GROMACS .gro file of C-alpha atoms in nm:
model
  372
    1UNK     CA    1  -2.568   0.062   2.523
    2UNK     CA    2  -2.388   0.006   2.844
    3UNK     CA    3  -2.708  -0.029   3.060
    4UNK     CA    4  -2.718   0.115   3.415
    5UNK     CA    5  -2.465   0.011   3.633
    6UNK     CA    6  -2.564  -0.299   3.879
    7UNK     CA    7  -2.429  -0.583   4.082
    8UNK     CA    8  -2.589  -0.843   3.835
    9UNK     CA    9  -2.394  -0.625   3.525
   10UNK     CA   10  -2.081  -0.610   3.655
   11UNK     CA   11  -2.114  -0.988   3.707
   12UNK     CA   12  -2.227  -1.025   3.378
   13UNK     CA   13  -1.927  -0.795   3.257
   14UNK     CA   14  -1.642  -1.034   3.447
   15UNK     CA   15  -1.788  -1.353   3.340
   16UNK     CA   16  -1.766  -1.211   2.969
   17UNK     CA   17  -1.409  -1.182   3.055
   18UNK     CA   18  -1.357  -1.556   3.216
   19UNK     CA   19  -1.503  -1.742   2.900
   20UNK     CA   20  -1.267  -1.450   2.694
   21UNK     CA   21  -1.548  -1.288   2.541
   22UNK     CA   22  -1.623  -0.882   2.461
   23UNK     CA   23  -1.958  -0.778   2.401
   24UNK     CA   24  -1.998  -0.571   2.071
   25UNK     CA   25  -2.172  -0.232   2.235
   26UNK     CA   26  -1.866  -0.161   2.448
   27UNK     CA   27  -1.618  -0.176   2.129
   28UNK     CA   28  -1.842  -0.064   1.856
   29UNK     CA   29  -1.701   0.296   1.806
   30UNK     CA   30  -1.383   0.120   1.809
   31UNK     CA   31  -1.428  -0.158   1.558
   32UNK     CA   32  -1.631   0.041   1.321
   33UNK     CA   33  -1.572   0.405   1.259
   34UNK     CA   34  -1.751   0.616   1.043
   35UNK     CA   35  -1.432   0.652   0.836
   36UNK     CA   36  -1.070   0.472   0.912
   37UNK     CA   37  -0.889   0.619   1.187
   38UNK     CA   38  -0.536   0.512   1.145
   39UNK     CA   39  -0.322   0.438   1.398
   40UNK     CA   40  -0.018   0.493   1.170
   41UNK     CA   41   0.066   0.866   1.114
   42UNK     CA   42   0.193   1.088   0.836
   43UNK     CA   43   0.584   1.099   0.908
   44UNK     CA   44   0.864   1.228   0.721
   45UNK     CA   45   1.188   1.045   0.710
   46UNK     CA   46   1.529   1.247   0.574
   47UNK     CA   47   1.771   1.054   0.394
   48UNK     CA   48   2.070   1.313   0.494
   49UNK     CA   49   1.986   1.151   0.873
   50UNK     CA   50   1.928   0.798   0.777
   51UNK     CA   51   2.196   0.765   0.536
   52UNK     CA   52   2.492   0.873   0.800
   53UNK     CA   53   2.325   0.606   1.043
   54UNK     CA   54   2.324   0.344   0.764
   55UNK     CA   55   2.652   0.414   0.741
   56UNK     CA   56   2.735   0.410   1.133
   57UNK     CA   57   2.618   0.063   1.137
   58UNK     CA   58   2.781  -0.047   0.808
   59UNK     CA   59   3.073   0.013   1.057
   60UNK     CA   60   3.017  -0.149   1.330
   61UNK     CA   61   2.748  -0.419   1.248
   62UNK     CA   62   2.840  -0.752   1.056
   63UNK     CA   63   2.609  -0.859   0.736
   64UNK     CA   64   2.652  -1.242   0.745
   65UNK     CA   65   2.412  -1.538   0.849
   66UNK     CA   66   2.169  -1.488   1.164
   67UNK     CA   67   2.148  -1.123   1.111
   68UNK     CA   68   2.108  -1.180   0.688
   69UNK     CA   69   2.062  -0.822   0.615
   70UNK     CA   70   2.184  -0.515   0.745
   71UNK     CA   71   1.837  -0.330   0.713
   72UNK     CA   72   1.702  -0.027   0.908
   73UNK     CA   73   1.350  -0.026   0.913
   74UNK     CA   74   1.123   0.298   0.880
   75UNK     CA   75   0.935   0.272   1.206
   76UNK     CA   76   0.593   0.485   1.190
   77UNK     CA   77   0.546   0.687   1.548
   78UNK     CA   78   0.197   0.564   1.535
   79UNK     CA   79   0.260   0.202   1.534
   80UNK     CA   80   0.494   0.170   1.866
   81UNK     CA   81   0.667  -0.138   1.872
   82UNK     CA   82   0.676  -0.245   1.533
   83UNK     CA   83   0.925  -0.159   1.288
   84UNK     CA   84   0.631  -0.127   1.011
   85UNK     CA   85   0.619   0.233   0.749
   86UNK     CA   86   0.216   0.182   0.759
   87UNK     CA   87  -0.023  -0.158   0.916
   88UNK     CA   88   0.047  -0.309   0.521
   89UNK     CA   89   0.410  -0.201   0.453
   90UNK     CA   90   0.724  -0.228   0.531
   91UNK     CA   91   1.035   0.012   0.408
   92UNK     CA   92   1.389  -0.013   0.509
   93UNK     CA   93   1.720   0.099   0.389
   94UNK     CA   94   1.966  -0.182   0.321
   95UNK     CA   95   2.374  -0.059   0.366
   96UNK     CA   96   2.580  -0.325   0.216
   97UNK     CA   97   2.981  -0.235   0.236
   98UNK     CA   98   3.275  -0.268   0.001
   99UNK     CA   99   3.307  -0.630  -0.124
  100UNK     CA  100   3.054  -0.765   0.118
  101UNK     CA  101   2.802  -1.054   0.027
  102UNK     CA  102   2.471  -1.102   0.210
  103UNK     CA  103   2.403  -1.427   0.234
  104UNK     CA  104   2.096  -1.637   0.022
  105UNK     CA  105   1.767  -1.722   0.186
  106UNK     CA  106   1.413  -1.716   0.072
  107UNK     CA  107   1.065  -1.622   0.225
  108UNK     CA  108   0.675  -1.555   0.190
  109UNK     CA  109   0.692  -1.234   0.207
  110UNK     CA  110   0.697  -1.043  -0.152
  111UNK     CA  111   0.998  -0.777  -0.167
  112UNK     CA  112   1.157  -0.532  -0.416
  113UNK     CA  113   1.463  -0.301  -0.394
  114UNK     CA  114   1.474   0.070  -0.548
  115UNK     CA  115   1.801   0.234  -0.583
  116UNK     CA  116   1.838   0.629  -0.520
  117UNK     CA  117   2.214   0.640  -0.583
  118UNK     CA  118   2.459   0.419  -0.644
  119UNK     CA  119   2.574   0.156  -0.807
  120UNK     CA  120   2.810  -0.152  -0.794
  121UNK     CA  121   2.597  -0.383  -0.638
  122UNK     CA  122   2.420  -0.724  -0.770
  123UNK     CA  123   2.145  -0.891  -0.660
  124UNK     CA  124   2.100  -1.255  -0.739
  125UNK     CA  125   1.755  -1.431  -0.718
  126UNK     CA  126   1.707  -1.744  -0.791
  127UNK     CA  127   2.036  -1.830  -0.948
  128UNK     CA  128   1.990  -1.481  -1.183
  129UNK     CA  129   2.249  -1.186  -1.097
  130UNK     CA  130   2.080  -0.841  -1.157
  131UNK     CA  131   2.262  -0.563  -1.174
  132UNK     CA  132   2.171  -0.277  -0.927
  133UNK     CA  133   2.206   0.097  -1.061
  134UNK     CA  134   2.008   0.437  -0.992
  135UNK     CA  135   1.679   0.429  -1.040
  136UNK     CA  136   1.634   0.103  -1.119
  137UNK     CA  137   1.342  -0.063  -0.959
  138UNK     CA  138   1.409  -0.465  -0.844
  139UNK     CA  139   1.174  -0.755  -0.784
  140UNK     CA  140   1.213  -1.048  -0.552
  141UNK     CA  141   0.864  -1.183  -0.575
  142UNK     CA  142   0.785  -1.451  -0.222
  143UNK     CA  143   0.964  -1.761  -0.234
  144UNK     CA  144   1.235  -1.669  -0.441
  145UNK     CA  145   1.612  -1.733  -0.314
  146UNK     CA  146   1.803  -1.431  -0.307
  147UNK     CA  147   2.132  -1.250  -0.205
  148UNK     CA  148   2.321  -0.947  -0.298
  149UNK     CA  149   2.702  -0.867  -0.337
  150UNK     CA  150   2.891  -0.590  -0.341
  151UNK     CA  151   3.191  -0.572  -0.631
  152UNK     CA  152   3.296  -0.228  -0.534
  153UNK     CA  153   3.534  -0.055  -0.331
  154UNK     CA  154   3.222   0.153  -0.211
  155UNK     CA  155   2.924   0.135  -0.025
  156UNK     CA  156   2.593   0.131  -0.132
  157UNK     CA  157   2.238   0.227   0.020
  158UNK     CA  158   1.854   0.146  -0.118
  159UNK     CA  159   1.526   0.137   0.007
  160UNK     CA  160   1.360  -0.204   0.061
  161UNK     CA  161   1.013  -0.249   0.057
  162UNK     CA  162   0.826  -0.594   0.155
  163UNK     CA  163   0.428  -0.698   0.273
  164UNK     CA  164   0.588  -0.805   0.620
  165UNK     CA  165   0.290  -0.650   0.840
  166UNK     CA  166   0.032  -0.790   0.613
  167UNK     CA  167   0.222  -1.125   0.613
  168UNK     CA  168   0.263  -1.124   0.971
  169UNK     CA  169  -0.078  -1.014   1.052
  170UNK     CA  170  -0.220  -1.290   0.855
  171UNK     CA  171   0.004  -1.566   0.928
  172UNK     CA  172   0.133  -1.688   0.610
  173UNK     CA  173   0.512  -1.607   0.642
  174UNK     CA  174   0.748  -1.917   0.598
  175UNK     CA  175   1.156  -1.814   0.581
  176UNK     CA  176   1.414  -2.070   0.495
  177UNK     CA  177   1.804  -2.010   0.457
  178UNK     CA  178   1.967  -2.084   0.136
  179UNK     CA  179   2.357  -2.065   0.053
  180UNK     CA  180   2.571  -1.877   0.305
  181UNK     CA  181   2.669  -1.703  -0.011
  182UNK     CA  182   2.528  -1.641  -0.382
  183UNK     CA  183   2.463  -1.911  -0.615
  184UNK     CA  184   2.631  -1.680  -0.904
  185UNK     CA  185   2.898  -1.443  -0.889
  186UNK     CA  186   2.886  -1.295  -1.250
  187UNK     CA  187   2.839  -0.904  -1.322
  188UNK     CA  188   2.621  -0.912  -1.618
  189UNK     CA  189   2.530  -0.548  -1.715
  190UNK     CA  190   2.142  -0.768  -1.797
  191UNK     CA  191   1.985  -1.042  -1.610
  192UNK     CA  192   1.845  -1.300  -1.795
  193UNK     CA  193   1.527  -1.267  -1.701
  194UNK     CA  194   1.586  -0.942  -1.895
  195UNK     CA  195   1.711  -1.059  -2.163
  196UNK     CA  196   1.426  -1.262  -2.213
  197UNK     CA  197   1.118  -1.027  -2.118
  198UNK     CA  198   1.216  -0.684  -2.148
  199UNK     CA  199   1.126  -0.625  -2.547
  200UNK     CA  200   0.864  -0.377  -2.561
  201UNK     CA  201   0.541  -0.488  -2.665
  202UNK     CA  202   0.711  -0.889  -2.750
  203UNK     CA  203   0.639  -1.167  -2.514
  204UNK     CA  204   0.843  -1.472  -2.541
  205UNK     CA  205   0.635  -1.797  -2.685
  206UNK     CA  206   0.796  -2.004  -2.392
  207UNK     CA  207   0.645  -1.770  -2.111
  208UNK     CA  208   0.270  -1.797  -2.217
  209UNK     CA  209   0.160  -1.878  -1.898
  210UNK     CA  210   0.007  -1.580  -1.633
  211UNK     CA  211   0.232  -1.584  -1.373
  212UNK     CA  212   0.149  -1.452  -1.006
  213UNK     CA  213   0.490  -1.211  -0.984
  214UNK     CA  214   0.656  -1.018  -1.278
  215UNK     CA  215   0.929  -1.240  -1.433
  216UNK     CA  216   1.127  -0.925  -1.479
  217UNK     CA  217   1.406  -0.872  -1.240
  218UNK     CA  218   1.477  -0.527  -1.310
  219UNK     CA  219   1.326  -0.236  -1.458
  220UNK     CA  220   1.545   0.003  -1.539
  221UNK     CA  221   1.589   0.393  -1.514
  222UNK     CA  222   1.647   0.465  -1.866
  223UNK     CA  223   1.302   0.356  -1.959
  224UNK     CA  224   1.107   0.459  -1.665
  225UNK     CA  225   1.287   0.836  -1.777
  226UNK     CA  226   1.227   0.841  -2.130
  227UNK     CA  227   0.836   0.727  -2.043
  228UNK     CA  228   0.817   1.019  -1.831
  229UNK     CA  229   0.975   1.247  -2.065
  230UNK     CA  230   0.771   1.143  -2.344
  231UNK     CA  231   0.437   1.192  -2.129
  232UNK     CA  232   0.574   1.547  -2.095
  233UNK     CA  233   0.600   1.635  -2.416
  234UNK     CA  234   0.264   1.516  -2.549
  235UNK     CA  235   0.086   1.746  -2.319
  236UNK     CA  236   0.295   2.024  -2.426
  237UNK     CA  237   0.180   1.888  -2.799
  238UNK     CA  238  -0.182   1.900  -2.636
  239UNK     CA  239  -0.224   1.516  -2.642
  240UNK     CA  240  -0.410   1.357  -2.315
  241UNK     CA  241  -0.068   1.199  -2.183
  242UNK     CA  242  -0.054   1.283  -1.822
  243UNK     CA  243  -0.303   1.218  -1.554
  244UNK     CA  244  -0.319   1.525  -1.402
  245UNK     CA  245  -0.174   1.878  -1.573
  246UNK     CA  246   0.190   1.872  -1.555
  247UNK     CA  247   0.200   1.536  -1.409
  248UNK     CA  248   0.333   1.228  -1.545
  249UNK     CA  249   0.323   0.909  -1.406
  250UNK     CA  250   0.357   0.517  -1.474
  251UNK     CA  251   0.305   0.204  -1.291
  252UNK     CA  252   0.514  -0.095  -1.311
  253UNK     CA  253   0.318  -0.396  -1.410
  254UNK     CA  254   0.374  -0.764  -1.454
  255UNK     CA  255   0.391  -0.877  -1.823
  256UNK     CA  256   0.158  -1.114  -1.800
  257UNK     CA  257  -0.139  -0.988  -1.682
  258UNK     CA  258  -0.095  -0.624  -1.747
  259UNK     CA  259  -0.144  -0.623  -1.339
  260UNK     CA  260   0.046  -0.539  -1.101
  261UNK     CA  261   0.411  -0.671  -1.081
  262UNK     CA  262   0.339  -0.877  -0.689
  263UNK     CA  263  -0.013  -0.947  -0.588
  264UNK     CA  264  -0.001  -0.736  -0.236
  265UNK     CA  265   0.207  -0.422  -0.351
  266UNK     CA  266   0.204  -0.190  -0.640
  267UNK     CA  267   0.488   0.055  -0.773
  268UNK     CA  268   0.484   0.337  -0.953
  269UNK     CA  269   0.670   0.623  -1.024
  270UNK     CA  270   0.591   1.005  -1.073
  271UNK     CA  271   0.721   1.336  -1.215
  272UNK     CA  272   0.586   1.649  -1.149
  273UNK     CA  273   0.699   2.003  -1.392
  274UNK     CA  274   0.831   2.266  -1.206
  275UNK     CA  275   0.556   2.476  -1.012
  276UNK     CA  276   0.296   2.139  -1.082
  277UNK     CA  277   0.105   2.010  -0.814
  278UNK     CA  278  -0.134   1.759  -0.732
  279UNK     CA  279  -0.499   1.757  -0.651
  280UNK     CA  280  -0.608   1.663  -0.248
  281UNK     CA  281  -0.693   1.330  -0.226
  282UNK     CA  282  -0.769   1.074   0.013
  283UNK     CA  283  -0.755   0.660  -0.031
  284UNK     CA  284  -0.847   0.343   0.166
  285UNK     CA  285  -0.528   0.172   0.214
  286UNK     CA  286  -0.144   0.358   0.249
  287UNK     CA  287   0.141   0.453   0.083
  288UNK     CA  288   0.521   0.506   0.116
  289UNK     CA  289   0.683   0.762  -0.116
  290UNK     CA  290   1.069   0.817  -0.146
  291UNK     CA  291   1.185   1.161  -0.384
  292UNK     CA  292   1.429   1.012  -0.635
  293UNK     CA  293   1.518   1.402  -0.766
  294UNK     CA  294   1.429   1.782  -0.727
  295UNK     CA  295   1.271   1.956  -0.412
  296UNK     CA  296   0.916   1.942  -0.358
  297UNK     CA  297   0.634   2.072  -0.107
  298UNK     CA  298   0.411   1.787   0.056
  299UNK     CA  299   0.079   1.837   0.276
  300UNK     CA  300   0.033   1.509   0.505
  301UNK     CA  301  -0.310   1.576   0.726
  302UNK     CA  302  -0.301   1.944   0.672
  303UNK     CA  303   0.049   1.992   0.778
  304UNK     CA  304   0.331   2.103   0.525
  305UNK     CA  305   0.646   1.941   0.449
  306UNK     CA  306   0.970   2.007   0.242
  307UNK     CA  307   1.144   1.715   0.074
  308UNK     CA  308   1.451   1.636  -0.121
  309UNK     CA  309   1.664   1.356  -0.264
  310UNK     CA  310   1.635   1.033  -0.076
  311UNK     CA  311   1.362   1.167   0.192
  312UNK     CA  312   1.068   0.942   0.274
  313UNK     CA  313   0.738   0.988   0.399
  314UNK     CA  314   0.421   0.787   0.424
  315UNK     CA  315   0.059   0.859   0.385
  316UNK     CA  316  -0.168   0.638   0.645
  317UNK     CA  317  -0.493   0.488   0.506
  318UNK     CA  318  -0.789   0.775   0.435
  319UNK     CA  319  -0.513   1.096   0.526
  320UNK     CA  320  -0.545   1.384   0.282
  321UNK     CA  321  -0.226   1.433   0.118
  322UNK     CA  322  -0.132   1.656  -0.186
  323UNK     CA  323   0.267   1.688  -0.305
  324UNK     CA  324   0.380   1.941  -0.545
  325UNK     CA  325   0.759   2.053  -0.706
  326UNK     CA  326   0.972   2.350  -0.593
  327UNK     CA  327   1.240   2.551  -0.755
  328UNK     CA  328   1.361   2.518  -1.109
  329UNK     CA  329   1.365   2.141  -1.171
  330UNK     CA  330   1.072   1.842  -1.193
  331UNK     CA  331   1.017   1.651  -0.881
  332UNK     CA  332   1.069   1.264  -0.936
  333UNK     CA  333   0.844   1.025  -0.727
  334UNK     CA  334   0.919   0.676  -0.645
  335UNK     CA  335   0.636   0.538  -0.457
  336UNK     CA  336   0.465   0.179  -0.359
  337UNK     CA  337   0.144   0.087  -0.193
  338UNK     CA  338  -0.050  -0.193  -0.047
  339UNK     CA  339  -0.356  -0.103  -0.336
  340UNK     CA  340  -0.360  -0.455  -0.494
  341UNK     CA  341  -0.519  -0.623  -0.158
  342UNK     CA  342  -0.734  -0.287  -0.089
  343UNK     CA  343  -0.866  -0.353  -0.433
  344UNK     CA  344  -0.892  -0.795  -0.412
  345UNK     CA  345  -1.076  -0.703  -0.078
  346UNK     CA  346  -1.335  -0.464  -0.208
  347UNK     CA  347  -1.207  -0.252  -0.010
  348UNK     CA  348  -1.053   0.036  -0.261
  349UNK     CA  349  -1.191   0.394  -0.238
  350UNK     CA  350  -1.065   0.732  -0.328
  351UNK     CA  351  -1.174   1.068  -0.259
  352UNK     CA  352  -1.024   1.388  -0.485
  353UNK     CA  353  -1.076   1.736  -0.374
  354UNK     CA  354  -1.356   1.876  -0.596
  355UNK     CA  355  -1.549   1.576  -0.657
  356UNK     CA  356  -1.845   1.410  -0.554
  357UNK     CA  357  -1.844   1.170  -0.281
  358UNK     CA  358  -1.592   0.863  -0.203
  359UNK     CA  359  -1.495   0.683  -0.542
  360UNK     CA  360  -1.472   0.313  -0.534
  361UNK     CA  361  -1.269   0.121  -0.756
  362UNK     CA  362  -1.591   0.050  -1.007
  363UNK     CA  363  -1.751   0.389  -0.997
  364UNK     CA  364  -1.683   0.723  -1.192
  365UNK     CA  365  -1.367   0.881  -1.136
  366UNK     CA  366  -1.393   1.246  -1.247
  367UNK     CA  367  -1.069   1.254  -1.445
  368UNK     CA  368  -0.752   1.049  -1.529
  369UNK     CA  369  -0.579   1.141  -1.202
  370UNK     CA  370  -0.797   0.937  -0.985
  371UNK     CA  371  -0.706   0.629  -1.112
  372UNK     CA  372  -0.336   0.628  -0.979
   0.00000   0.00000   0.00000
């Protein structure tokens, strides 16, 4: 629907441009594709490459006011010029050297940390010191002051995840500097938030109001590991405890609502038995995965990759993917996504190989695996 070329038509388009107007009929294919056509690409980042680069940055780049954090973002090759893993998700490796302190600040963007290895760092969130250890999932909800300090003679690196791209595109960001140090250098085993909230099935009467983000600062590895172990043991006993055969999974939740830990980010942990693999699936919205332990095979948009401890990979919107465990040990995977945004806006849709048609959040799911 472009019409035949003529001086009058060319003049019309020139007048459109002069008035900052663009006609829909020249843009329809890009603006409204038949199905999602993401610019972000499936990609794998190797921990064996990332960690040495972070260590080099630790030797050359100071941490302090101004730069604030020694964080190296995953830049999706399809989003040239942006330090974004996907159009909605930001992921980075943060590296803190021996005895270093990252000063406090706060921002509107929601953030978390996931620790694939190491210990000895405490993050201080709104004045509450929170231990960071292997396998822990730690929250820094939007507009919470936070800083980090390393109390050991060894460096430590971890995964940061934030909703920076989503916040940037929607112009909702605020930022404020805090203390040049951290407000509390204590090193307790458990934060005050954990002591109040982390008792199974119990909710303090001082916290009956629902909160936008979870009041739990740290979801500890021992609880995650136990939950996944019990799911697979129940499966062995013939009980319906896993999302797919040989595939245990948990979602980190806000105990005040039962929903996601933060309004823009979903976090899960998955464990596959040796030889198990997920179904091939497509989902509206994007995810970032990190291998916590084991060795696996992943297929992203038809391309196979082998991944191992620490490796990160991204599955953009509507790109088909599956993952399987290789070798004689389970495959453990941490995953975060923009699913809360997609669901609240009514855009969520999933298609699993073998099921009929795309599935929306309120439609038939086919099997428990579709609810991940």
